[in-house]
Structure formats: C-alpha cells, structure tokens
Amino acid sequence: MHIKLFIIFELIILYLCFYEILMNDSIKYVLKLWIKQLKVFD
C-alpha cells in the first residue's frame, strides 16, 4: 500500500514537470506568433 502511494506520487510529479515544460513551450510559441503579428502591424 505504501509503495503504491509512493509510485502514484512520483507519477504526479513527473506529470506536473512534463506539463510545465509543455506549457512553457506553447507560451513561447504563442509569444513568437504574437510578436510576428505586431511586426506586421508596424
């Protein structure tokens, strides 16, 4: 039982780290697109 809880906890941490990386990448991508749009308006 204790080991199962530990494994679940580890999986949650891994998932959160992975999610953070994905979000950071998409935010960078969106910012790049947004900057391109601004340059077009200039």
GROMACS .gro file of C-alpha atoms in nm, residues 8-35:
model
   28
    8ILE     CA    1   0.135   0.748  -0.765
    9PHE     CA    2   0.308   1.047  -0.607
   10GLU     CA    3   0.610   1.004  -0.837
   11LEU     CA    4   0.383   0.983  -1.142
   12ILE     CA    5   0.202   1.302  -1.041
   13ILE     CA    6   0.534   1.486  -1.003
   14LEU     CA    7   0.653   1.361  -1.342
   15TYR     CA    8   0.324   1.465  -1.500
   16LEU     CA    9   0.344   1.813  -1.348
   17CYS     CA   10   0.702   1.861  -1.469
   18PHE     CA   11   0.608   1.744  -1.817
   19TYR     CA   12   0.302   1.971  -1.816
   20GLU     CA   13   0.517   2.269  -1.713
   21ILE     CA   14   0.758   2.205  -2.000
   22LEU     CA   15   0.472   2.173  -2.248
   23MET     CA   16   0.309   2.493  -2.125
   24ASN     CA   17   0.637   2.684  -2.141
   25ASP     CA   18   0.693   2.571  -2.498
   26SER     CA   19   0.343   2.667  -2.608
   27ILE     CA   20   0.370   3.005  -2.436
   28LYS     CA   21   0.699   3.071  -2.619
   29TYR     CA   22   0.537   2.965  -2.945
   30VAL     CA   23   0.236   3.191  -2.889
   31LEU     CA   24   0.462   3.483  -2.798
   32LYS     CA   25   0.664   3.434  -3.117
   33LEU     CA   26   0.346   3.436  -3.324
   34TRP     CA   27   0.219   3.743  -3.139
   35ILE     CA   28   0.549   3.928  -3.198
   0.00000   0.00000   0.00000
